[in-house]
Tab-separated table of C-alpha atoms in Angstrom:
chain	number	residue	atom	x	y	z
A	1	MET	CA	66.772	96.016	118.591
A	2	LEU	CA	65.341	92.690	119.616
A	3	GLU	CA	61.945	94.314	120.222
A	4	GLN	CA	61.994	95.894	116.771
A	5	MET	CA	62.762	92.574	115.107
A	6	ARG	CA	59.833	90.979	116.928
A	7	ASP	CA	57.443	93.695	115.664
A	8	SER	CA	58.657	93.386	112.063
A	9	SER	CA	58.384	89.571	112.057
A	10	GLY	CA	54.829	89.832	113.358
A	11	SER	CA	53.943	92.234	110.565
A	12	VAL	CA	55.360	89.831	107.960
A	13	ILE	CA	53.312	86.950	109.372
A	14	ILE	CA	50.151	89.071	109.276
A	15	TRP	CA	50.796	90.070	105.665
A	16	VAL	CA	51.415	86.432	104.712
A	17	LEU	CA	48.125	85.389	106.354
A	18	PHE	CA	46.255	88.137	104.489
A	19	ALA	CA	47.824	87.009	101.208
A	20	ILE	CA	46.733	83.416	101.815
A	21	ILE	CA	43.156	84.455	102.606
A	22	ILE	CA	42.943	86.664	99.512
A	23	ALA	CA	44.328	83.887	97.298
A	24	ALA	CA	41.772	81.471	98.730
A	25	PHE	CA	38.908	83.860	97.942
A	26	VAL	CA	40.164	84.349	94.405
A	27	LEU	CA	40.542	80.637	93.754
A	28	PHE	CA	37.336	79.381	95.344
A	29	PHE	CA	34.970	82.359	95.198
A	30	GLY	CA	35.986	84.059	91.970
A	31	SER	CA	33.630	85.769	89.487
A	32	PRO	CA	31.167	83.572	87.549
A	33	SER	CA	33.181	84.041	84.366
A	34	ASP	CA	36.441	83.037	86.024
A	35	LYS	CA	37.558	79.597	84.864
A	36	LEU	CA	40.022	79.061	87.720
A	37	GLY	CA	39.093	77.000	90.730
A	38	CYS	CA	39.025	73.495	92.076
A	39	GLY	CA	36.755	71.464	89.788
A	40	ALA	CA	34.674	72.281	86.695
A	41	ASN	CA	32.765	75.530	86.608
A	42	LYS	CA	29.975	74.999	84.050
A	43	GLU	CA	27.835	78.037	83.313
A	44	TYR	CA	24.173	77.918	82.377
A	45	SER	CA	21.281	80.344	82.650
A	46	ILE	CA	18.233	78.175	83.325
A	47	GLU	CA	17.296	74.510	83.463
A	48	VAL	CA	14.312	73.158	81.512
A	49	ASP	CA	13.110	69.629	82.195
A	50	GLY	CA	16.507	68.679	83.584
A	51	LYS	CA	18.439	70.132	80.625
A	52	GLU	CA	20.705	73.151	81.045
A	53	VAL	CA	20.331	76.184	78.824
A	54	SER	CA	23.640	77.933	78.205
A	55	VAL	CA	24.512	81.516	78.968
A	56	ASN	CA	24.935	82.106	75.228
A	57	SER	CA	21.255	81.249	74.793
A	58	TRP	CA	20.400	83.812	77.463
A	59	ARG	CA	22.492	86.460	75.686
A	60	PHE	CA	20.814	85.564	72.381
A	61	ALA	CA	17.345	85.929	73.932
A	62	TYR	CA	18.084	89.100	75.885
A	63	ASN	CA	19.717	90.894	72.963
A	64	GLY	CA	17.238	89.431	70.470
A	65	LEU	CA	14.421	91.483	71.978
A	66	SER	CA	15.923	94.596	70.429
A	67	ILE	CA	15.717	92.918	67.004
A	68	ILE	CA	12.165	91.601	67.122
A	69	SER	CA	10.754	94.732	68.817
A	70	ARG	CA	10.754	98.200	67.341
A	71	ASN	CA	10.430	99.609	70.845
A	72	PRO	CA	12.377	97.339	73.215
A	73	PRO	CA	10.859	97.113	76.708
A	74	PRO	CA	12.571	98.887	79.607
A	75	ALA	CA	15.286	97.097	81.552
A	76	ASP	CA	13.011	96.024	84.419
A	77	GLN	CA	10.678	94.257	81.937
A	78	ARG	CA	13.271	93.051	79.476
A	79	ARG	CA	14.851	90.377	81.658
A	80	PRO	CA	11.604	88.543	82.617
A	81	LEU	CA	10.286	88.790	79.047
A	82	ALA	CA	13.494	87.374	77.586
A	83	LEU	CA	13.453	84.610	80.182
A	84	GLU	CA	9.840	83.722	79.380
A	85	LEU	CA	10.423	83.597	75.612
A	86	LEU	CA	13.592	81.551	76.068
A	87	LEU	CA	11.678	79.110	78.276
A	88	GLN	CA	8.960	78.758	75.631
A	89	ARG	CA	11.561	78.119	72.952
A	90	GLU	CA	13.269	75.380	74.931
A	91	ILE	CA	10.002	73.637	75.787
A	92	LEU	CA	9.013	73.552	72.115
A	93	ALA	CA	12.480	72.466	70.982
A	94	GLN	CA	12.604	69.640	73.529
A	95	GLU	CA	9.156	68.424	72.480
A	96	ALA	CA	10.327	68.435	68.858
A	97	GLU	CA	13.306	66.296	69.856
A	98	LYS	CA	10.996	63.862	71.653
A	99	LEU	CA	9.070	63.491	68.386
A	100	ASP	CA	12.392	62.715	66.681
A	101	PHE	CA	12.540	65.897	64.600
A	102	LYS	CA	16.037	66.564	63.309
A	103	VAL	CA	17.639	69.814	62.169
A	104	SER	CA	20.916	69.183	60.399
A	105	THR	CA	23.831	71.565	60.055
A	106	ALA	CA	23.163	71.722	56.315
A	107	LEU	CA	19.608	72.896	56.975
A	108	VAL	CA	20.842	75.602	59.350
A	109	ASN	CA	23.419	76.797	56.806
A	110	GLU	CA	20.799	76.839	54.066
A	111	ALA	CA	18.448	78.923	56.202
A	112	ILE	CA	21.188	81.430	57.059
A	113	GLN	CA	22.375	81.766	53.461
A	114	GLY	CA	18.756	82.148	52.367
A	115	GLY	CA	18.287	85.132	54.670
A	116	ASP	CA	16.104	83.463	57.318
A	117	LEU	CA	16.593	84.789	60.836
A	118	TYR	CA	14.847	82.972	63.703
A	119	VAL	CA	14.615	84.888	66.969
A	120	LEU	CA	12.462	83.859	69.964
A	121	GLY	CA	9.760	82.128	67.960
A	122	GLN	CA	9.680	84.606	65.067
A	123	ARG	CA	10.927	84.064	61.548
A	124	LEU	CA	12.409	87.306	60.230
A	125	ASP	CA	14.006	88.483	57.008
A	126	GLY	CA	17.714	88.660	57.729
A	127	THR	CA	18.803	89.988	54.359
A	128	GLY	CA	18.873	93.524	55.745
A	129	ALA	CA	20.961	92.417	58.731
A	130	TYR	CA	23.801	90.394	57.216
A	131	PHE	CA	23.491	90.662	53.427
A	132	ASN	CA	25.705	92.949	51.398
A	133	THR	CA	23.421	95.504	49.778
A	134	GLU	CA	25.953	97.606	47.914
A	135	ASP	CA	24.000	96.641	44.821
A	136	PRO	CA	20.339	96.957	45.920
A	137	GLU	CA	19.179	94.907	42.946
A	138	ALA	CA	21.489	91.983	43.744
A	139	PRO	CA	22.127	91.625	47.525
A	140	PHE	CA	24.246	88.646	48.543
A	141	PHE	CA	25.195	86.814	51.700
A	142	ASP	CA	28.259	88.287	53.419
A	143	TYR	CA	29.992	86.257	56.109
A	144	GLN	CA	31.680	89.329	57.564
A	145	TYR	CA	28.308	91.016	58.017
A	146	LEU	CA	27.066	87.880	59.745
A	147	GLU	CA	29.987	87.944	62.168
A	148	ASN	CA	29.258	91.595	62.957
A	149	LEU	CA	25.628	90.698	63.672
A	150	VAL	CA	26.574	87.740	65.854
A	151	ARG	CA	29.126	89.613	67.947
A	152	GLY	CA	27.676	93.113	67.911
A	153	ARG	CA	23.928	92.573	68.151
A	154	PHE	CA	23.577	89.190	69.857
A	155	GLY	CA	26.746	89.280	71.986
A	156	LEU	CA	27.770	85.753	70.985
A	157	PRO	CA	31.434	84.719	70.774
A	158	ASN	CA	31.358	83.278	67.239
A	159	VAL	CA	29.204	82.117	64.341
A	160	ASP	CA	29.154	78.498	65.585
A	161	SER	CA	27.354	79.642	68.740
A	162	TYR	CA	24.862	81.490	66.559
A	163	LYS	CA	24.243	78.325	64.511
A	164	LYS	CA	23.461	76.394	67.703
A	165	GLU	CA	20.886	78.988	68.641
A	166	GLN	CA	19.397	78.866	65.149
A	167	ARG	CA	19.103	75.076	65.385
A	168	ARG	CA	17.112	75.403	68.616
A	169	GLU	CA	14.989	78.152	67.099
A	170	ILE	CA	14.174	76.093	63.990
A	171	LEU	CA	13.226	73.084	66.128
A	172	ALA	CA	10.894	75.267	68.196
A	173	HIS	CA	9.441	76.813	65.026
A	174	ILE	CA	8.691	73.363	63.548
A	175	MET	CA	6.995	72.217	66.744
A	176	LYS	CA	4.982	75.423	67.009
A	177	SER	CA	3.767	75.010	63.422
A	178	GLU	CA	2.706	71.434	64.156
A	179	LEU	CA	0.676	72.547	67.151
A	180	ILE	CA	-0.968	75.452	65.329
A	181	GLU	CA	-1.906	73.376	62.295
A	182	SER	CA	-3.311	70.517	64.375
A	183	ALA	CA	-7.104	70.234	64.403
A	184	TYR	CA	-9.032	70.648	67.641
A	185	VAL	CA	-11.621	67.881	68.067
A	186	SER	CA	-13.786	66.787	70.948
A	187	GLU	CA	-13.449	63.433	72.652
A	188	GLU	CA	-16.752	62.272	71.167
A	189	GLU	CA	-15.662	63.235	67.651
A	190	ALA	CA	-12.341	61.450	68.068
A	191	ARG	CA	-14.112	58.317	69.350
A	192	GLN	CA	-16.582	58.376	66.472
A	193	ASN	CA	-13.778	58.768	63.956
A	194	PHE	CA	-11.952	55.805	65.512
A	195	VAL	CA	-15.067	53.625	65.372
A	196	MET	CA	-15.757	54.569	61.758
A	197	ALA	CA	-12.163	53.877	60.750
A	198	ASN	CA	-11.912	50.500	62.499
A	199	THR	CA	-15.383	48.944	62.380
A	200	THR	CA	-16.638	49.773	58.897
A	201	VAL	CA	-15.937	48.394	55.457
A	202	SER	CA	-15.851	50.332	52.215
A	203	ALA	CA	-17.396	48.573	49.223
A	204	GLU	CA	-17.783	49.466	45.573
A	205	TYR	CA	-20.842	48.313	43.653
A	206	VAL	CA	-22.577	48.770	40.324
A	207	LYS	CA	-26.279	49.536	40.273
A	208	PHE	CA	-28.337	47.849	37.550
A	209	GLU	CA	-32.009	47.066	36.805
A	210	VAL	CA	-32.896	43.655	38.191
A	211	SER	CA	-35.982	43.250	36.024
A	212	LYS	CA	-33.958	43.771	32.872
A	213	TYR	CA	-31.484	41.019	33.733
A	214	ARG	CA	-34.217	38.741	35.108
A	215	SER	CA	-36.067	38.800	31.808
A	216	SER	CA	-32.885	38.053	29.871
A	217	VAL	CA	-31.914	35.029	31.979
A	218	LYS	CA	-33.243	31.745	30.701
A	219	LEU	CA	-33.027	28.686	32.934
A	220	SER	CA	-33.387	25.230	31.517
A	221	GLU	CA	-34.319	22.069	33.369
A	222	LYS	CA	-30.665	21.094	33.303
A	223	ASP	CA	-29.662	24.363	35.042
A	224	VAL	CA	-32.283	23.836	37.734
A	225	GLN	CA	-31.188	20.243	38.325
A	226	SER	CA	-27.537	21.295	38.577
A	227	TYR	CA	-28.450	23.870	41.216
A	228	VAL	CA	-30.479	21.302	43.147
A	229	ASP	CA	-27.623	18.790	43.103
A	230	ALA	CA	-25.094	21.406	44.283
A	231	ASN	CA	-27.353	22.776	47.060
A	232	ALA	CA	-29.296	19.702	48.154
A	233	ASP	CA	-28.636	20.169	51.883
A	234	LYS	CA	-29.460	23.871	51.782
A	235	LEU	CA	-32.747	23.268	49.910
A	236	LYS	CA	-33.658	20.465	52.281
A	237	ASN	CA	-33.186	22.715	55.321
A	238	GLU	CA	-35.218	25.475	53.703
A	239	TRP	CA	-37.990	23.016	52.886
A	240	GLU	CA	-38.113	21.748	56.476
A	241	GLN	CA	-38.672	25.321	57.666
A	242	VAL	CA	-41.645	25.976	55.335
A	243	LYS	CA	-42.971	22.411	55.182
A	244	PRO	CA	-45.707	22.827	57.866
A	245	ARG	CA	-47.207	25.746	55.992
A	246	TRP	CA	-47.358	24.040	52.624
A	247	GLU	CA	-48.369	20.513	53.653
A	248	GLY	CA	-51.840	21.585	54.812
A	249	ASP	CA	-52.435	23.841	51.843
A	250	LYS	CA	-54.386	22.918	48.750
A	251	GLU	CA	-52.772	22.492	45.405
A	252	ARG	CA	-52.536	25.651	43.452
A	253	VAL	CA	-52.270	26.510	39.838
A	254	ARG	CA	-50.348	29.608	38.876
A	255	ALA	CA	-52.104	31.232	35.957
A	256	ARG	CA	-51.780	34.648	34.477
A	257	ILE	CA	-54.250	36.688	32.513
A	258	ILE	CA	-53.677	35.746	28.921
A	259	LYS	CA	-55.262	37.852	26.261
A	260	VAL	CA	-56.209	36.073	23.022
A	261	ALA	CA	-57.227	37.966	19.976
A	262	ARG	CA	-60.887	37.561	19.243
A	263	THR	CA	-61.672	35.550	16.128
A	264	ILE	CA	-63.444	37.680	13.566
A	265	PRO	CA	-66.251	35.709	11.910
A	266	ALA	CA	-66.005	35.356	8.180
A	267	ALA	CA	-68.299	37.404	6.009
A	268	ALA	CA	-71.527	35.685	4.962
A	269	LYS	CA	-71.318	34.152	1.546
A	270	PRO	CA	-74.164	34.429	-1.003
A	271	ALA	CA	-76.531	31.537	-1.233
A	272	ALA	CA	-75.214	28.746	-3.380
A	273	THR	CA	-77.061	27.411	-6.319
A	274	GLU	CA	-78.391	23.872	-6.444
A	275	GLY	CA	-75.440	22.753	-8.482
A	276	GLU	CA	-72.888	24.278	-6.022
A	277	GLU	CA	-74.613	22.657	-3.043
A	278	ALA	CA	-74.488	19.268	-4.700
A	279	GLU	CA	-70.821	19.737	-5.543
A	280	LYS	CA	-70.009	20.813	-1.949
A	281	ALA	CA	-71.825	17.848	-0.504
A	282	ALA	CA	-69.744	15.536	-2.637
A	283	GLU	CA	-66.438	16.991	-1.206
A	284	PRO	CA	-64.939	15.343	1.944
A	285	PRO	CA	-65.335	17.414	5.142
A	286	ALA	CA	-62.297	19.664	6.034
A	287	ALA	CA	-60.452	19.091	9.343
A	288	ALA	CA	-61.463	21.521	12.075
A	289	GLN	CA	-58.777	24.079	12.943
A	290	VAL	CA	-58.023	24.272	16.692
A	291	ASP	CA	-56.246	27.264	18.347
A	292	PRO	CA	-53.526	25.873	20.750
A	293	ALA	CA	-53.710	28.881	23.062
A	294	ARG	CA	-57.458	28.566	23.290
A	295	SER	CA	-57.148	24.904	24.191
A	296	ILE	CA	-54.774	25.728	27.078
A	297	ILE	CA	-57.079	28.421	28.402
A	298	ASP	CA	-60.078	26.104	28.263
A	299	GLY	CA	-58.141	23.420	30.103
A	300	LEU	CA	-57.126	25.787	32.903
A	301	ARG	CA	-60.674	27.063	33.225
A	302	ALA	CA	-61.958	23.548	33.579
A	303	ARG	CA	-59.480	22.869	36.415
A	304	ILE	CA	-60.439	26.047	38.203
A	305	VAL	CA	-64.142	25.315	37.884
A	306	GLY	CA	-63.443	21.797	39.128
A	307	GLY	CA	-62.138	23.190	42.426
A	308	GLU	CA	-58.374	22.845	41.972
A	309	ALA	CA	-57.738	26.564	42.428
């Protein structure tokens, strides 16, 4: 009897030890989806630049391949492809955030209600996926259809999770568009553009004929004297620079070719009679008419002949 009790007590102790070990494994080494344990158990699929990407994002990417591809890749290629596209999306979205791009909840809601569906860098028409098409001529947004898409096709828990994924997708799409639309320039072209933009001046001017305005400007002695008084120092400096050349030079006279109409001699008059000659002799002699232009020309010629030129 005593021996039997000893055997039974040993069996109980063994079963208790097994129970403790099993409980320890369950608590500390449970399945990844198990929320029990000592401490927080935060799930994420990958880490990009120090930021964790949730498991919901992985589900969205993995299941999204069947939406963007008519012929989804086989299972052995699907996982690495989904991982690569998800990585590209997160890199673009993080760069957009660094540039201070913002995607509000209102913008996400507007895109969803407008039928836009963003999946792994592609913008698709979602009207056939979550719009009610009972009336083909007037399809409308149906929230129930959207829930079916979110849970059935993407494997997400709710619509809020889907909106988070759409926010990341829109950020990546904006950044991708910025990169594609950016111009590719060489370093030399960029440097030249910088120099032109920072070392040049733009000026507007009106082109006119100088000779036309020069002939219409009339300067009086008063105008010349006013200019001399206002610029005495400047004129003095200019004179000092050209003084050696002009001091040893002879005096000059500036003369232009002046054309004077030739005087046509008067026609010969018929011989006067004796009476007319006597009458003419009795008249006082008329004053000689002198041409002023001719007098000036003769004076200039005399100076030139005299050696002043």
